[in-house]
Each structure stands twice: as structure tokens, then as C-alpha cells.
Coordinates of C-alpha atoms in Angstrom, one line a residue:
M1 CA 0.0 -0.2 0.0
P2 CA 1.2 3.4 -0.6
T3 CA 2.6 5.9 2.0
E4 CA 1.2 9.1 2.2
T5 CA 3.0 12.2 3.8
F6 CA 1.2 15.3 5.3
E7 CA 1.9 18.3 7.2
F8 CA 0.6 19.0 10.6
Q9 CA -2.2 21.8 10.8
V10 CA -0.3 24.8 12.0
E11 CA -2.0 24.6 15.5
A12 CA -0.9 20.8 15.5
R13 CA 3.0 21.8 15.1
Q14 CA 2.8 24.4 17.7
L15 CA 1.1 22.3 20.2
L16 CA 3.9 19.8 19.7
Q17 CA 6.3 22.1 20.6
L18 CA 4.4 22.9 23.4
M19 CA 3.9 19.6 24.6
I20 CA 7.5 18.6 24.4
H21 CA 8.7 21.7 26.4
S22 CA 6.1 23.2 28.5
V23 CA 2.4 21.7 28.8
Y24 CA 3.0 19.3 31.1
S25 CA 5.1 19.7 34.3
N26 CA 5.4 16.0 34.8
K27 CA 6.6 13.6 31.7
D28 CA 4.9 10.6 33.6
V29 CA 1.7 11.7 32.9
F30 CA 2.2 10.7 29.1
L31 CA 1.1 7.1 30.2
R32 CA -1.9 8.3 31.8
E33 CA -3.0 10.2 28.5
L34 CA -2.4 7.2 26.5
V35 CA -4.2 4.8 28.8
S36 CA -7.0 7.2 29.2
N37 CA -7.7 7.2 25.5
A38 CA -7.3 3.5 25.5
S39 CA -9.9 3.3 28.2
D40 CA -12.3 5.5 26.0
A41 CA -11.9 3.5 22.9
L42 CA -13.2 0.4 24.9
D43 CA -16.2 2.6 26.4
K44 CA -17.1 3.7 22.8
L45 CA -17.2 0.2 21.2
R46 CA -19.1 -1.4 24.4
L47 CA -21.6 1.2 23.6
E48 CA -21.5 1.1 19.9
K49 CA -22.3 -2.9 20.5
L50 CA -25.2 -2.2 22.5
W51 CA -26.8 0.3 19.7
D52 CA -25.8 -2.2 17.0
D53 CA -25.7 -5.7 17.7
S54 CA -24.9 -6.7 14.0
L55 CA -21.3 -5.0 14.4
D56 CA -18.6 -7.2 13.2
A57 CA -16.5 -6.5 16.5
D58 CA -14.9 -8.8 19.4
V59 CA -16.0 -7.7 22.7
S60 CA -15.2 -11.0 24.6
D61 CA -12.1 -9.9 26.5
P62 CA -11.9 -5.7 26.3
H63 CA -8.5 -4.7 27.9
I64 CA -5.3 -2.6 27.7
E65 CA -2.0 -4.0 27.3
I66 CA 1.4 -2.4 27.9
D67 CA 4.5 -4.2 26.0
I68 CA 7.8 -3.1 26.5
D69 CA 11.0 -3.6 24.3
K70 CA 14.0 -3.0 26.1
D71 CA 16.2 -3.8 23.2
A72 CA 14.6 -1.7 20.9
R73 CA 13.7 0.9 23.7
T74 CA 10.3 0.9 22.7
L75 CA 7.0 1.1 24.8
T76 CA 3.6 0.2 23.2
V77 CA 0.2 0.6 24.7
R78 CA -2.5 -1.3 23.0
D79 CA -6.3 -1.9 23.3
N80 CA -9.0 -3.9 21.5
G81 CA -11.4 -0.9 21.6
I82 CA -13.5 0.7 18.9
G83 CA -10.4 1.7 16.8
M84 CA -10.1 4.2 14.1
S85 CA -10.6 4.3 10.0
Y86 CA -8.1 5.6 7.6
D87 CA -10.2 9.2 7.4
E88 CA -10.6 9.3 11.1
V89 CA -6.9 8.9 12.0
G90 CA -6.2 11.8 9.3
Q91 CA -9.1 14.0 10.9
L92 CA -8.5 13.2 14.5
I93 CA -4.6 13.3 14.8
G94 CA -3.6 16.0 12.3
T95 CA -6.2 18.4 13.2
I96 CA -6.2 19.6 16.8
A97 CA -9.8 21.3 16.2
N98 CA -11.4 18.0 16.0
S99 CA -11.9 15.9 18.7
G100 CA -13.1 12.1 18.7
T101 CA -14.8 12.4 22.2
A102 CA -16.6 16.0 21.8
K103 CA -18.1 14.7 18.4
F104 CA -18.9 11.3 19.7
L105 CA -20.5 13.3 22.5
R106 CA -22.1 15.6 20.5
E107 CA -23.9 12.9 18.2
L108 CA -25.2 11.0 21.8
R109 CA -26.8 14.6 22.5
E110 CA -28.4 15.1 19.3
A111 CA -30.0 11.1 19.7
K112 CA -31.1 12.2 23.4
D113 CA -29.3 9.1 24.7
A114 CA -28.6 10.1 27.9
A115 CA -27.3 6.9 29.3
G116 CA -24.8 7.0 26.9
E117 CA -23.4 10.5 27.5
E118 CA -20.4 9.1 29.4
G119 CA -17.6 11.9 30.1
L120 CA -15.0 10.7 28.1
I121 CA -11.7 12.3 28.0
G122 CA -10.2 13.2 24.8
Q123 CA -10.1 10.4 22.3
F124 CA -6.9 11.3 20.4
G125 CA -7.5 14.6 21.3
V126 CA -4.2 16.7 22.7
G127 CA -3.5 14.0 25.0
F128 CA -2.2 11.7 22.2
Y129 CA 0.5 14.4 21.6
S130 CA 2.1 14.0 25.3
G131 CA 4.1 11.0 23.8
F132 CA 6.5 13.5 21.8
M133 CA 7.5 14.5 25.4
V134 CA 9.8 11.1 25.9
A135 CA 9.6 9.6 22.4
D136 CA 11.6 10.5 19.4
E137 CA 8.8 9.1 17.1
V138 CA 5.5 7.7 17.5
T139 CA 3.8 5.2 15.7
L140 CA -0.1 4.3 16.0
L141 CA -1.6 1.5 14.2
T142 CA -5.3 1.1 14.1
R143 CA -8.6 -0.6 12.5
R144 CA -12.1 0.4 13.3
A145 CA -14.4 -2.4 14.4
G146 CA -16.3 -3.7 11.7
E147 CA -13.7 -2.8 9.1
S148 CA -11.1 -5.0 7.2
Q149 CA -8.3 -2.9 6.5
G150 CA -6.3 -0.9 9.1
T151 CA -3.9 2.4 9.4
R152 CA -0.8 3.1 10.2
W153 CA 0.2 6.8 11.4
S154 CA 3.9 7.7 12.3
S155 CA 5.7 10.7 12.9
R156 CA 8.7 12.3 14.5
G157 CA 6.9 15.4 15.7
E158 CA 8.7 17.8 13.5
G159 CA 6.0 18.9 11.4
T160 CA 4.9 15.9 9.0
Y161 CA 3.4 12.7 9.5
T162 CA 2.8 9.7 7.3
L163 CA -0.5 7.7 6.8
E164 CA -0.5 3.9 5.3
R165 CA -3.2 1.6 4.7
V166 CA -2.5 -1.9 6.0
D167 CA -4.3 -5.3 5.9
D168 CA -2.8 -7.1 9.0
A169 CA -4.0 -4.7 11.7
P170 CA -5.9 -6.1 14.9
Q171 CA -9.2 -4.6 15.9
G172 CA -8.3 -1.3 18.3
T173 CA -5.4 0.9 18.5
S174 CA -1.9 0.5 19.4
V175 CA 0.5 3.6 20.0
T176 CA 4.1 2.4 20.1
L177 CA 6.6 5.0 21.4
H178 CA 10.5 5.0 20.2
L179 CA 11.7 6.2 23.6
K180 CA 14.3 9.0 23.9
P181 CA 17.1 8.1 26.0
A182 CA 16.9 8.4 30.0
D183 CA 17.7 11.8 31.2
P184 CA 16.7 11.9 35.2
E185 CA 17.8 15.4 35.4
N186 CA 14.9 16.2 33.2
Q187 CA 12.6 14.2 34.8
L188 CA 12.8 11.7 32.0
H189 CA 12.9 8.3 33.5
D190 CA 13.4 5.1 31.7
Y191 CA 10.0 3.8 30.5
T192 CA 11.3 0.6 29.6
S193 CA 11.5 -0.1 33.1
P194 CA 8.8 -2.3 34.2
W195 CA 8.7 -1.1 37.9
K196 CA 8.5 2.4 36.7
I197 CA 5.2 1.4 34.5
R198 CA 4.0 -0.1 37.7
E199 CA 4.2 3.2 39.6
I200 CA 2.7 5.1 37.1
I201 CA -0.6 2.9 36.3
K202 CA -1.1 2.6 40.3
R203 CA -0.9 6.2 40.7
Y204 CA -2.9 7.4 37.6
S205 CA -4.8 4.8 36.2
D206 CA -5.5 2.3 39.1
F207 CA -9.4 2.6 39.1
I208 CA -9.8 2.5 35.4
T209 CA -12.9 0.0 34.4
W210 CA -10.8 -2.3 32.2
P211 CA -7.6 -4.2 33.1
I212 CA -4.1 -2.8 32.1
R213 CA -2.0 -5.8 31.3
M214 CA 1.7 -5.7 31.0
V215 CA 3.8 -8.5 29.5
P216 CA 6.5 -9.8 31.6
E217 CA 10.0 -9.6 30.3
R218 CA 10.9 -13.0 28.5
S219 CA 14.0 -14.5 30.4
A220 CA 17.2 -14.3 28.5
T221 CA 17.6 -17.9 28.7
A222 CA 14.3 -18.7 27.7
D223 CA 13.8 -20.6 24.6
E224 CA 11.8 -19.7 22.1
S225 CA 9.6 -23.0 22.2
D226 CA 8.6 -22.1 25.7
E227 CA 5.2 -20.5 26.5
A228 CA 5.1 -16.8 26.9
P229 CA 4.4 -15.7 30.3
E230 CA 0.8 -14.8 31.7
P231 CA 0.2 -11.0 31.3
E232 CA 0.3 -9.3 34.7
T233 CA -2.5 -7.0 35.5
L234 CA -1.4 -3.6 36.8
N235 CA -4.5 -2.1 38.1
S236 CA -7.0 -3.1 41.0
M237 CA -10.0 -1.7 38.8
K238 CA -12.0 -1.4 42.2
A239 CA -13.1 2.3 42.3
L240 CA -14.7 1.7 45.8
W241 CA -16.7 4.9 45.2
A242 CA -18.6 3.8 42.1
R243 CA -19.5 0.1 43.8
P244 CA -22.6 0.0 46.1
R245 CA -22.3 0.3 49.7
D246 CA -23.2 -3.4 50.5
E247 CA -20.5 -4.8 48.2
V248 CA -17.8 -2.8 49.9
S249 CA -16.3 -3.9 53.0
D250 CA -15.1 -1.4 55.9
D251 CA -11.5 -3.0 55.6
E252 CA -11.7 -2.0 52.0
Y253 CA -12.6 1.9 52.8
H254 CA -10.1 1.8 55.7
E255 CA -7.2 0.3 53.1
L256 CA -8.2 3.0 50.5
Y257 CA -8.0 5.8 53.4
K258 CA -4.6 4.6 54.2
H259 CA -3.6 4.6 51.0
I260 CA -4.7 7.7 50.4
A261 CA -3.9 9.8 53.8
H262 CA -0.5 8.0 54.2
D263 CA -2.2 7.2 57.8
W264 CA -1.6 3.6 59.5
R265 CA -4.9 4.4 61.6
D266 CA -8.3 3.6 60.5
P267 CA -10.4 6.5 59.6
L268 CA -13.0 8.1 62.2
E269 CA -15.7 8.2 59.8
T270 CA -16.4 7.3 55.8
I271 CA -18.6 9.7 53.8
R272 CA -20.5 8.5 50.6
L273 CA -21.9 11.0 48.2
Q274 CA -23.4 10.3 44.6
A275 CA -24.8 13.2 42.8
E276 CA -27.0 12.4 39.6
G277 CA -28.6 14.5 37.0
T278 CA -27.0 16.9 34.6
F279 CA -23.6 16.9 36.3
E280 CA -22.8 13.8 37.8
Y281 CA -20.2 12.8 40.2
Q282 CA -19.4 10.4 42.8
A283 CA -17.1 11.2 46.3
L284 CA -15.7 9.0 48.7
L285 CA -14.6 11.1 51.8
F286 CA -13.0 10.4 55.2
L287 CA -12.6 12.1 58.3
P288 CA -9.2 11.3 59.9
E289 CA -9.0 10.2 63.9
H290 CA -6.1 12.2 64.7
A291 CA -4.8 15.6 63.3
P292 CA -1.9 15.7 61.1
Q293 CA 1.1 17.6 62.4
D294 CA 1.1 20.2 59.5
L295 CA -2.7 20.7 59.9
F296 CA -1.4 24.6 60.6
T297 CA 1.6 25.1 58.7
R298 CA 1.5 27.2 55.8
D299 CA 2.6 24.9 53.0
S300 CA 0.7 21.9 54.4
K301 CA -1.2 19.7 51.7
R302 CA -4.6 19.9 51.7
G303 CA -7.6 19.0 49.2
V304 CA -8.9 15.6 48.0
Q305 CA -8.0 13.7 45.1
L306 CA -9.5 14.3 41.7
Y307 CA -10.6 11.8 39.2
V308 CA -12.5 12.3 35.9
K309 CA -14.1 9.1 34.9
R310 CA -11.6 7.2 37.1
V311 CA -8.6 8.6 35.7
F312 CA -6.2 10.6 38.1
I313 CA -6.2 14.2 37.6
M314 CA -5.0 15.9 40.8
D315 CA -3.6 14.6 44.2
D316 CA -4.5 17.9 46.1
C317 CA -7.8 19.5 44.7
E318 CA -7.8 22.6 47.0
A319 CA -10.9 23.9 44.9
L320 CA -13.5 21.0 46.1
L321 CA -13.1 21.8 49.8
P322 CA -12.9 25.1 51.8
P323 CA -9.7 25.9 53.8
Y324 CA -11.3 24.8 57.0
L325 CA -12.2 21.2 55.8
R326 CA -8.7 20.7 54.9
F327 CA -8.3 17.8 57.1
V328 CA -10.7 15.9 54.9
K329 CA -9.1 13.1 52.8
G330 CA -10.9 11.2 50.0
V331 CA -11.7 10.9 46.4
V332 CA -14.0 12.9 44.0
D333 CA -14.8 11.1 40.7
A334 CA -16.4 13.5 38.0
A335 CA -18.1 12.4 34.9
D336 CA -16.6 15.6 33.1
L337 CA -14.8 18.8 34.1
S338 CA -13.4 21.7 32.2
L339 CA -9.8 21.0 32.2
N340 CA -6.8 22.6 30.8
V341 CA -4.8 20.9 28.2
S342 CA -2.6 19.1 30.3
R343 CA -5.5 18.4 32.7
E344 CA -3.3 19.7 35.6
I345 CA -4.8 22.8 36.3
L346 CA -9.1 23.2 37.0
Q347 CA -10.6 25.5 34.8
Q348 CA -13.1 27.5 37.2
D349 CA -16.4 26.8 36.3
R350 CA -20.0 26.5 38.0
H351 CA -19.3 22.7 38.1
I352 CA -16.5 23.0 40.6
E353 CA -18.3 25.7 42.7
M354 CA -21.4 23.1 42.7
M355 CA -19.4 20.3 44.2
R356 CA -17.5 22.4 46.6
R357 CA -20.9 23.4 48.1
R358 CA -22.4 20.2 47.9
L359 CA -19.4 18.3 49.6
T360 CA -18.9 20.9 52.3
K361 CA -22.8 20.5 53.4
K362 CA -22.4 16.8 53.3
V363 CA -19.4 16.9 55.7
L364 CA -21.0 19.4 58.2
S365 CA -24.3 17.1 57.8
T366 CA -22.2 14.1 58.8
V367 CA -20.4 15.8 61.5
K368 CA -24.0 16.8 62.8
E369 CA -25.4 13.2 62.4
M370 CA -22.1 11.8 64.4
M371 CA -23.1 14.5 67.4
A372 CA -26.3 12.9 67.7
K373 CA -25.8 9.7 67.4
D374 CA -22.1 8.9 68.7
Q375 CA -21.3 11.3 71.5
E376 CA -17.7 9.6 71.7
R377 CA -16.6 9.7 68.1
Y378 CA -18.0 13.4 68.1
A379 CA -15.8 14.3 70.8
T380 CA -12.9 12.8 69.6
F381 CA -13.7 14.7 66.1
W382 CA -14.2 17.9 68.0
R383 CA -10.9 17.6 70.0
E384 CA -8.7 17.1 66.8
F385 CA -10.6 19.4 64.4
G386 CA -12.6 21.7 66.4
T387 CA -10.4 24.7 66.0
V388 CA -9.9 24.6 62.6
L389 CA -13.5 24.1 61.7
K390 CA -14.2 27.2 63.6
E391 CA -12.3 29.0 61.0
G392 CA -15.6 28.3 58.8
L393 CA -17.1 30.8 61.0
I394 CA -15.4 33.6 59.8
T395 CA -14.7 32.7 56.1
D396 CA -18.1 30.9 55.2
S397 CA -21.1 32.7 56.1
E398 CA -23.3 30.6 53.7
N399 CA -22.5 27.6 55.8
R400 CA -22.2 29.6 59.3
D401 CA -25.4 28.2 60.9
A402 CA -24.4 24.2 60.0
I403 CA -21.0 25.1 61.5
L404 CA -22.4 26.5 64.8
A405 CA -24.9 23.6 64.9
V406 CA -21.8 21.4 65.2
A407 CA -19.8 23.3 67.5
S408 CA -19.5 22.7 71.0
F409 CA -17.7 24.9 74.0
A410 CA -16.1 24.3 77.4
S411 CA -18.4 26.1 79.9
T412 CA -18.8 27.1 83.6
H413 CA -22.2 24.8 83.4
H414 CA -20.0 21.5 83.6
D415 CA -16.5 21.1 84.6
T416 CA -15.3 18.7 81.7
E417 CA -18.6 18.2 79.5
P418 CA -18.4 21.0 76.7
T419 CA -21.9 22.3 75.6
T420 CA -23.4 23.7 72.5
L421 CA -24.7 27.1 72.1
K422 CA -28.3 25.5 71.7
S423 CA -28.1 23.8 75.1
Y424 CA -26.7 27.4 76.3
V425 CA -29.7 29.0 75.2
E426 CA -32.2 26.4 76.5
R427 CA -30.3 27.0 80.2
M428 CA -30.2 30.7 80.1
K429 CA -31.6 32.4 83.5
D430 CA -34.9 34.4 83.1
G431 CA -34.5 37.9 82.0
Q432 CA -30.9 37.0 80.6
E433 CA -30.8 38.2 77.0
D434 CA -27.0 37.5 76.0
I435 CA -25.1 34.7 75.4
Y436 CA -21.7 35.4 77.9
Y437 CA -17.9 34.3 76.7
L438 CA -14.9 34.8 77.8
T439 CA -11.5 34.1 76.0
G440 CA -8.2 33.1 77.2
E441 CA -5.1 30.8 77.2
S442 CA -6.5 28.0 79.3
R443 CA -9.7 27.2 81.3
Q444 CA -7.9 27.5 84.7
S445 CA -6.9 31.0 83.7
I446 CA -10.3 32.0 82.3
E447 CA -12.2 30.7 85.5
N448 CA -9.7 32.7 87.8
S449 CA -10.2 35.9 86.0
P450 CA -11.7 38.9 88.0
H451 CA -14.3 39.4 85.1
M452 CA -15.6 36.2 85.8
E453 CA -16.4 37.0 89.7
A454 CA -20.1 38.6 89.3
F455 CA -21.2 35.9 86.9
R456 CA -19.9 32.8 89.4
D457 CA -21.7 34.8 92.0
R458 CA -25.0 34.8 90.4
G459 CA -24.7 31.3 88.8
I460 CA -24.6 32.5 85.1
E461 CA -23.2 30.7 82.5
V462 CA -20.3 31.6 80.7
L463 CA -18.8 30.0 77.4
L464 CA -14.9 29.5 78.3
L465 CA -13.3 29.9 74.6
T466 CA -9.4 29.0 74.7
D467 CA -8.6 28.7 70.9
P468 CA -6.9 31.8 69.3
V469 CA -9.5 31.8 66.7
D470 CA -12.1 32.3 69.3
E471 CA -11.4 35.8 69.4
V472 CA -12.0 36.4 65.7
W473 CA -14.8 34.3 65.2
A474 CA -17.2 35.3 68.2
D475 CA -16.8 39.2 67.0
A476 CA -17.7 38.0 63.5
V477 CA -20.8 35.9 64.5
G478 CA -22.4 38.4 66.6
E479 CA -25.5 36.3 67.5
Y480 CA -27.0 33.3 67.6
E481 CA -30.6 32.7 67.4
G482 CA -31.6 36.7 68.3
K483 CA -29.2 36.2 71.3
K484 CA -25.9 38.7 71.2
L485 CA -22.6 37.0 72.1
R486 CA -20.9 39.0 74.5
S487 CA -17.3 39.1 76.3
V488 CA -17.5 39.6 79.8
A489 CA -14.2 41.6 79.3
K490 CA -15.8 44.1 77.2
G491 CA -18.1 46.9 77.6
Q492 CA -20.4 47.8 80.4
I493 CA -22.3 44.8 82.2
D494 CA -24.9 45.0 84.9
L495 CA -25.7 41.8 86.5
D496 CA -27.5 43.5 89.5
A497 CA -30.2 41.1 90.3
K498 CA -32.0 43.7 92.8
D499 CA -35.0 46.0 92.2
E500 CA -33.7 48.4 89.5
D501 CA -34.9 51.7 91.1
T502 CA -32.8 50.7 94.2
A503 CA -29.9 49.7 91.9
D504 CA -29.9 52.7 90.3
D505 CA -30.0 54.6 93.5
E506 CA -27.1 52.9 95.2
R507 CA -25.0 53.3 91.8
E508 CA -25.7 56.8 91.8
K509 CA -24.5 57.2 95.4
Q510 CA -21.3 55.3 94.9
T511 CA -20.5 57.3 91.6
E512 CA -20.9 60.4 93.7
E513 CA -18.7 59.4 96.5
Y514 CA -15.8 58.0 94.0
A515 CA -16.1 60.7 91.4
G516 CA -13.2 62.7 92.8
L517 CA -11.1 59.4 93.1
L518 CA -12.1 58.3 89.5
G519 CA -11.2 61.6 87.6
W520 CA -7.8 61.8 89.7
M521 CA -7.0 58.2 88.6
K522 CA -8.0 59.0 85.3
E523 CA -5.4 62.0 85.0
Q524 CA -2.3 59.8 86.9
L525 CA -3.0 57.0 84.1
D526 CA -3.8 58.9 81.1
E527 CA -1.2 57.2 79.0
D528 CA -2.6 53.9 79.6
I529 CA -6.3 53.9 80.0
K530 CA -9.2 55.8 78.7
E531 CA -11.5 55.8 81.5
V532 CA -11.7 54.8 84.9
R533 CA -15.0 53.6 86.3
L534 CA -17.0 51.6 89.3
S535 CA -17.6 48.0 88.3
S536 CA -20.7 45.8 88.6
R537 CA -18.7 42.8 87.8
L538 CA -16.1 42.4 90.3
T539 CA -16.9 40.8 94.0
V540 CA -13.4 39.7 95.2
S541 CA -10.8 41.6 93.2
P542 CA -10.1 45.1 93.7
A543 CA -9.8 46.1 90.0
C544 CA -9.8 45.0 86.6
V545 CA -9.0 46.5 82.7
V546 CA -11.7 45.7 80.1
S547 CA -11.6 46.8 76.4
D548 CA -14.5 48.9 75.0
A549 CA -17.4 47.5 73.3
H550 CA -16.0 48.1 69.8
D551 CA -12.4 48.0 70.6
L552 CA -9.7 45.0 69.9
T553 CA -8.8 42.8 72.7
P554 CA -5.1 43.0 73.5
A555 CA -4.9 39.1 72.2
L556 CA -6.8 39.9 68.8
E557 CA -3.9 43.2 68.6
N558 CA -1.0 40.6 69.3
M559 CA -2.8 38.2 66.8
Y560 CA -3.0 40.8 63.7
R561 CA 0.7 41.9 64.3
A562 CA 1.9 38.7 64.4
M563 CA 0.4 38.6 61.1
G564 CA 2.4 41.4 60.0
Q565 CA -0.6 43.8 60.0
E566 CA 0.3 46.9 62.5
V567 CA -3.1 48.0 64.6
P568 CA -3.1 51.1 66.7
R569 CA -2.8 50.0 70.6
A570 CA -6.2 50.6 72.4
K571 CA -6.7 52.0 75.6
R572 CA -8.4 50.2 78.2
I573 CA -10.8 51.0 80.7
L574 CA -10.0 50.6 84.4
E575 CA -13.0 49.2 86.7
L576 CA -12.7 49.5 90.7
N577 CA -14.5 47.5 92.9
P578 CA -16.0 49.9 95.3
D579 CA -16.8 47.2 97.7
H580 CA -13.1 46.0 98.3
Q581 CA -11.1 47.3 101.2
L582 CA -8.3 48.5 98.9
V583 CA -10.5 50.6 96.9
K584 CA -12.3 52.2 99.9
G585 CA -8.8 52.8 101.6
L586 CA -7.6 54.5 98.6
N587 CA -10.6 56.5 98.2
Q588 CA -10.6 57.6 102.0
A589 CA -6.9 58.4 101.5
Y590 CA -7.5 60.9 98.2
K591 CA -10.0 62.7 100.6
E592 CA -7.9 63.3 103.5
R593 CA -4.7 63.9 102.0
E594 CA -3.7 67.0 100.5
D595 CA -0.5 65.4 98.8
H596 CA -1.4 62.6 96.5
S597 CA 2.0 61.8 95.1
E598 CA 2.4 58.6 97.1
L599 CA -1.0 57.5 96.2
A600 CA 0.0 57.9 92.6
E601 CA 2.2 55.1 92.8
T602 CA -0.7 53.2 94.6
A603 CA -3.0 53.8 91.7
E604 CA -0.1 52.4 89.3
V605 CA 0.3 49.6 91.3
L606 CA -3.6 48.8 91.4
H607 CA -3.4 49.3 87.4
G608 CA -0.6 46.8 87.2
L609 CA -2.2 44.2 89.3
A610 CA -5.6 44.4 87.1
V611 CA -3.1 43.6 84.2
L612 CA -1.6 40.9 85.7
A613 CA -5.0 39.5 86.6
E614 CA -6.2 39.2 82.9
G615 CA -2.6 37.5 82.0
G616 CA -1.3 40.5 80.7
Q617 CA 1.8 42.3 81.5
P618 CA 2.6 45.8 83.2
K619 CA 4.0 48.2 80.4
E620 CA 7.3 48.4 82.8
P621 CA 7.7 45.2 84.5
A622 CA 10.6 46.3 86.5
R623 CA 9.2 49.3 87.7
F624 CA 6.3 47.5 88.7
V625 CA 8.4 45.2 90.6
K626 CA 10.3 48.0 92.5
L627 CA 6.8 49.6 93.3
M628 CA 5.6 46.3 94.9
A629 CA 8.9 45.8 96.7
D630 CA 8.6 49.2 98.3
R631 CA 5.1 48.4 99.4
L632 CA 5.8 45.2 100.7
E633 CA 8.6 46.4 102.8
R634 CA 6.6 49.1 104.6
A635 CA 4.2 46.5 105.0
L636 CA 6.6 44.6 107.6

């Protein structure tokens, strides 16, 4: 048969150069592309045979075969799928604008055969050209099912290709790569190595529906009369997410999790999701039992594995889950997605956003179900991942209510058992309008805080928040079911349970009695405080410092500075306990003495004690220590 030589379309020549030099960052993916094309060809044959039972095609053993010849340095990927005719080879291989899969899907849609609209990936589309990254020459031999004559296509990727009709071609397609010399420095591995082929297939194509077989190397001492060794099947074909739940054991799920997460422990929870309709995908997600060590590091890997029709696309697809669910591991397998030419970067489209929203809601609903049915497992989950999940209260307003519903917090209601906001609201005292909380480094430091005294004295429950993120989300959320979230260390708080008129009269008398001292202390401490006032939150301590209702707390200021954001330091408010003997004595001395210079040091000490009591540090620690030492010396 005569051999014809053709020039590549201009776009094809340009793509070949891009393919060889820059499109793929990892040359190993050439095998993924060729295997994916072979898988699509087998899918097409299966569908056409269903439509046309008279089609003269062998469908007894659909498979993909990989053959290595070390001496000739060739690698062949072969399938017994639909194959191509002479004209189709010229149209599909020489012309980038045409895609066999795109045309196939268009015909299916026109036929309104929804069952046949399988998201096939690039049948000899641009993925075919990835072979030129690793080969000096590519030869394709194909025969379309039902036809008697085959076609041979060959090119060195330099602008031309040849086409030849052949009579002895088997059904399907084989792509033979005449490999370049190995060059590990340029990520060009030895693709005649069986272990390297096994590694690539396991990574990228393990869950493809059809068996991928490799012909073992013949022994150098083997006789030609010996039987050829049995081909080795390289892929598991076990896409657990595509199989019914009752056909998969927990052990199989756990093994998949360990493989994906590189964890030696079983997962805490397995989540299955299958979406059908105009856009189909399946997901198998896992909640780990323990938080990884890099959960809060900037360069930590996050995201789930992305497959398209069981072909591995991306290891850590961050686009499919929000950052506060970065601990979730698993697999998402979509029927079709808008990928770029190398399939290594997702194009932004509504399908990605749709999957992200659905997966997020599914994870949160699973945690809620766990919370209701298995408190022990929920407690484990919240202990390990509660801190990171609360980040979503700041960044994900759409799911804020769902996150609050599964969040739990330590509180003064119980020494060890956490509470939900719903339970807190149900226990609120008559007349209580706000949900009270206090942040700090530990439960013990919060419970010992002067700000807690009046709440403890009156039996009012306070949430004890010890995670750094609590400072931020509490301000961002603001309220829960119409109840305002209020820090007991900010703003004015009046918990007087007495008759309001009587309480107002007493407060007015005390304010009048201490007016002089309060004004004088404000002048003495003006550099550090914005106001001195009497407190209704103290019962034991002489003083405390609080933030104004709309000011940043010192902890929040420090957090922003640690992130490189300079914020002005807000002046605090000093509150005095009018019933404490130290404050009473200070007020009496202020009224009786004309020289207040010594009292100024006492006011400074009182302020420093209030700062220390909330876990802060006096502005000048050395001076504060000297003042305290002087006071102690006089007391001896």
C-alpha cells in the first residue's frame, strides 16, 4: 500500500512544541493520557455494540495492554476497542480542532441518549501528543471495529506525519513510542523499566474500569519454544466509590483511606456521596481520627484527590473543599470537567463550585449526625479538628449556621463536658438576653479571671473559649438565634439582680462618692487608660481592666501584629470594685490627704495588678516590681 506524507495543521505543530517543552510539568503523565484514550476507545466499543448488535467486533475480552521492548527501547500501549478508520486518523490526529470524544458526545446528545453520555476524555485529542515528550518517534496502528482494513500513522513530531493503509492490523489501536534516552535530571525516566510502569499505572490509572495488563519480560535464557508468560494485571479496577455500599467492606474503605492519607490508623468516619442529574460525580471522603502535624502550617497539603471518569487528575485539589475542611481526605470522581490542555489545572466553572458547596454541606451534616448518634466519636472529632473547623465561622457565612450547630465549647455549666450554643440558650436564666463568653489561654486562667466574679456569684453560665481563633469568630458571628454574643471583658455589664430603682439609687450614690478619685486616677494613668469607672462585675478583686465594646482586645491586637498587620494599641478601661477594702481605703486617703504623690504610685500598682490578673504584662515590669517591693517593705 502507498504511504502518504502530510503536514500537520499549524495549530498542531505549535501544540507539539508546547507539549514537548512546557505543557506538562510531569512527563510521567504521558502514560496516563494514552491509557485514558485506550479506556475511552473500549467504552465507545461497548456502547456501539449495544446500539448495533450486528457490529462485527470482538468484545469477549476488552483490555489495555502495555508491551516493553528494552532492546529496541519501545513502549507500546494497545487496546482492542473501537479503533479508527483511515479518514478518522487523518481528521483526529492531524487536526487539533476536531476531538473524537467531543464529536461522539455531540452525536449522543443529538440522539438524546442520556445513558450513553459518558464523560469520555479526549479520544486522540491533545493528550495523544504527550507521547512526544518522551519519544523521538510515535507510531500508531489502528483498525476500526467492523472494518477489514487498518491504518498506520507515524511521525517524529517535526511538522509532518505519514499515513498508510494496512491489511493485517488487529481491532483497536496500538501506540508505539520509540523512547528517548533516559535523562533523570530532566524528569525523563527509563520507561522501559517495568517497576516504573507499575508505579505510573498505580498512581494515575488504578481505578480504570478495564484491566491494564503488562507483558512480563522474557528471560534471557528462555527458549523460543517455551510458552509466553501470562500478562500481569497492573490496576485494581476497584473504584470503591462507584460500587454499592453493601458490596464494599469497611476494611476495603479503610485500606483506601490509608493509601490516600498515608495514615496507619483507620478513619474516624467514612462519607459517601453520589450526585446524579445534569452533572454527575461520586465522592468517597474520610474524616481522620487524628489531626496531622502540619494542619496549621502554611505549606501543608490539603484537598482531596480528583478523578475524571476514574482517571487520576490531581492529588490535592484545593478547589473542592474550603480551607477549614483541609483535614478531609478522599476521592472525588466527576463524569466530566473543564480541564486545561494538560489536565493539571482546573478551569474555574460552575461545576467546581457546585461540587464544593455540596461536599461541604455533606461533611457538616455528617458531623451533625455523629454528634447526635455517637458522642464519643464526635468528641474525638471536635478535640482534633474543632479549632480548624471554627475558621469557617469567619470565612464561610453561607454555612455559618451549620458550623455553629456542630460546634461545642467548654463552659462554667460543667467541669469537663462541653456545651452547644443551643443547650446554652435553653439553660439561660429568666431575663438573660445575651450569651456570655470569655477568651483566654486556658480554662484555669479564664475561671480565675476577675471578670468572672459576678457571673460566678450569680450563677450565670459563661462560655470558656481557649483557641486563638475564638477571639475572631465571636466578633464575626455576633449573635445566635437572636441572642447577642458578649464578652464579659468588654463594655458595660450590669448583672444586679435587685430591684432596678434601688440598684440605680445605690449606683448613683457610689458614683458621687468616688467621683473625685475616679477623675484623679484618670489623670494619673492617662497614657494607658481611657476611663476609670466603678465595676458591677467584680465581687472579690479590687480592679480589672476591660476593653470598650467596639475595641480590639489585647489578644486580638497581638494576633494581627503576628500576621504582619500593624494596628494601633487601644487604651483600656480600668474598673474599680467599690466594695473592696483597698479601693475604699484609697478613696478615703484621697479625700483626706492634700499630697497625692504617694497615692499615685498606689494607683499605678492597682492598675498593674489588674493587667496581671487578666494574663497581661505591666508596661514597665521592672518599675512595677520595684513599686511592689517598696509596698511590701513598708508593710513588714
